Amino acid sequence: MPSAADSKPRSDARVVAPPGRRLCEVTGNRAAGGYRIFSAQDATGPEPRAGQFYMLASAEGWGGHSGRPYLPRAFAVAEAQASDKGVRLDFLVDDVGPGTERLAALRDGDGLWVTGPLGRPFSHPRELDPDIAGAILIGGGIGLATLAILRRELADRGVPVRTLLGFRDREHSGGVEELFGCCEVRLASEDGHVGHRGYVTELLTVLLEGDSARSAAVYACGPPAMLETVRALCTERDVRCELAMEAPMACGFGACMGCAVPLVSGGYMRLCTDGPVVDAAEIETALVPGSGH
Ligand SMILES: Cc1cc2nc3c(=O)[nH]c(=O)nc-3n(C[C@H](O)[C@H](O)[C@H](O)COP(=O)(O)OP(=O)(O)OC[C@H]3O[C@@H](n4cnc5c(N)ncnc54)[C@H](O)[C@@H]3O)c2cc1C
Ligand code: FES
């Protein structure tokens, strides 16, 4: 098997966003542990692929003379269900500031401005390397959102998936039942309230010690420190790995340069258009200044 760095470039089968933003109707908002899941009906937009994201702003109580939140906020899509009425989009939200506070408070019938789907999705394991048969998904905190559609897409295509999810503490955890209730997951928490007491990356280290480690691709989303540990573990072991990363995003479509991330080959990528899913072998570090998770 070639090394991770030598492997062929990833394909990029992104779904392209229609121009402009569109107004969607909020159709639900429920608690999910310490987080919330809100839903909106996207009547005219396409179905996104796993790893893509949307720029969101509520129609009321956003910007204007009252100030913050002003710019839209980037959100991974946690689930997407197509029907004859369009696509129902689900988002998992952690209330950490004015934008997420407003989105977490959305009610049925409210308006939500969406732009998307944006960015580069996850690759299928066989696109990363024809010898790779399975997938290991590893999520930290709110980062599990973007892995839920990926798990479904891979399961639909018959790919064996192992899922590892980790949380800081009870307050900063949720969404497992709602988004992964259908399948087996291994859990970790730093405070020990659920699963293995410690970091979720410790569970990954055990999996990567197995003989079959290089027959699976690793897909990760979570806090920068977690992603950096995953990147280092996989790079050291030549395991193919994609990271869904975050950076401060003001526009979401390549215009502001706020989301630049340094590349191993020199220069930078814009995470909103060249990511948010990146090949771990391409980046110098996953410790992106200013990213919240
Ligand atoms: C591609 C992408 C996908 C994302 N997907 C999601 C998602 O699915 N769900 C979600 O809730 N967020 C998601 N985010 C993060 C979200 O866009 C930011 O956290 C956003 O800045 C929050 O806006 P705010 O106005 O609430 O807080 P801000 O005013 O932007 O931040 C307020 C303060 O909180 C800190 N902060 C920001 N985020 C966090 C955090 N998560 N934990 C702790 N402190 C934080 C900031 O550093 C700042 O000090 C995503 C970001 C990106 C780039
Ligand atoms: S968010 Fe503006 S260039 Fe990426």
Coordinates of N, CA and C and ligand atoms in Angstrom, one line a residue, residues 248-259 270-272, ligand 2:
P248 N -12.4 30.6 11.5 CA -13.4 31.7 11.5 C -13.8 32.0 10.0
M249 N -15.1 32.0 9.8 CA -15.6 32.2 8.4 C -16.5 33.3 8.3
A250 N -16.1 34.4 7.6 CA -17.0 35.5 7.4 C -17.9 35.4 6.2
C251 N -17.4 34.8 5.1 CA -18.2 34.7 3.9 C -18.7 33.3 3.6
G252 N -17.8 32.4 3.7 CA -18.1 31.0 3.4 C -17.9 30.6 1.9
F253 N -17.5 31.6 1.0 CA -17.3 31.2 -0.4 C -16.1 31.8 -1.0
G254 N -15.0 32.0 -0.2 CA -13.7 32.3 -0.8 C -13.4 33.7 -1.0
A255 N -14.2 34.7 -0.5 CA -13.9 36.1 -0.7 C -13.1 36.8 0.3
C256 N -13.2 36.4 1.6 CA -12.6 37.2 2.7 C -11.3 36.8 3.1
M257 N -10.8 35.6 2.9 CA -9.5 35.0 3.3 C -9.4 34.8 4.8
G258 N -10.5 34.9 5.5 CA -10.5 34.7 6.9 C -10.2 33.3 7.4
C259 N -10.3 32.3 6.5 CA -10.3 30.9 6.9 C -9.0 30.2 6.4
R270 N -7.9 28.0 1.4 CA -9.1 28.6 2.1 C -10.0 27.4 2.5
L271 N -10.2 27.4 3.8 CA -10.9 26.2 4.3 C -12.4 26.2 3.8
C272 N -13.0 27.3 3.5 CA -14.4 27.3 3.1 C -14.5 26.7 1.7
Ligands
FES2 S1 -14.7 32.3 4.8 FE1 -14.3 33.9 3.5 S2 -12.6 33.1 2.3 FE2 -13.2 31.4 3.5

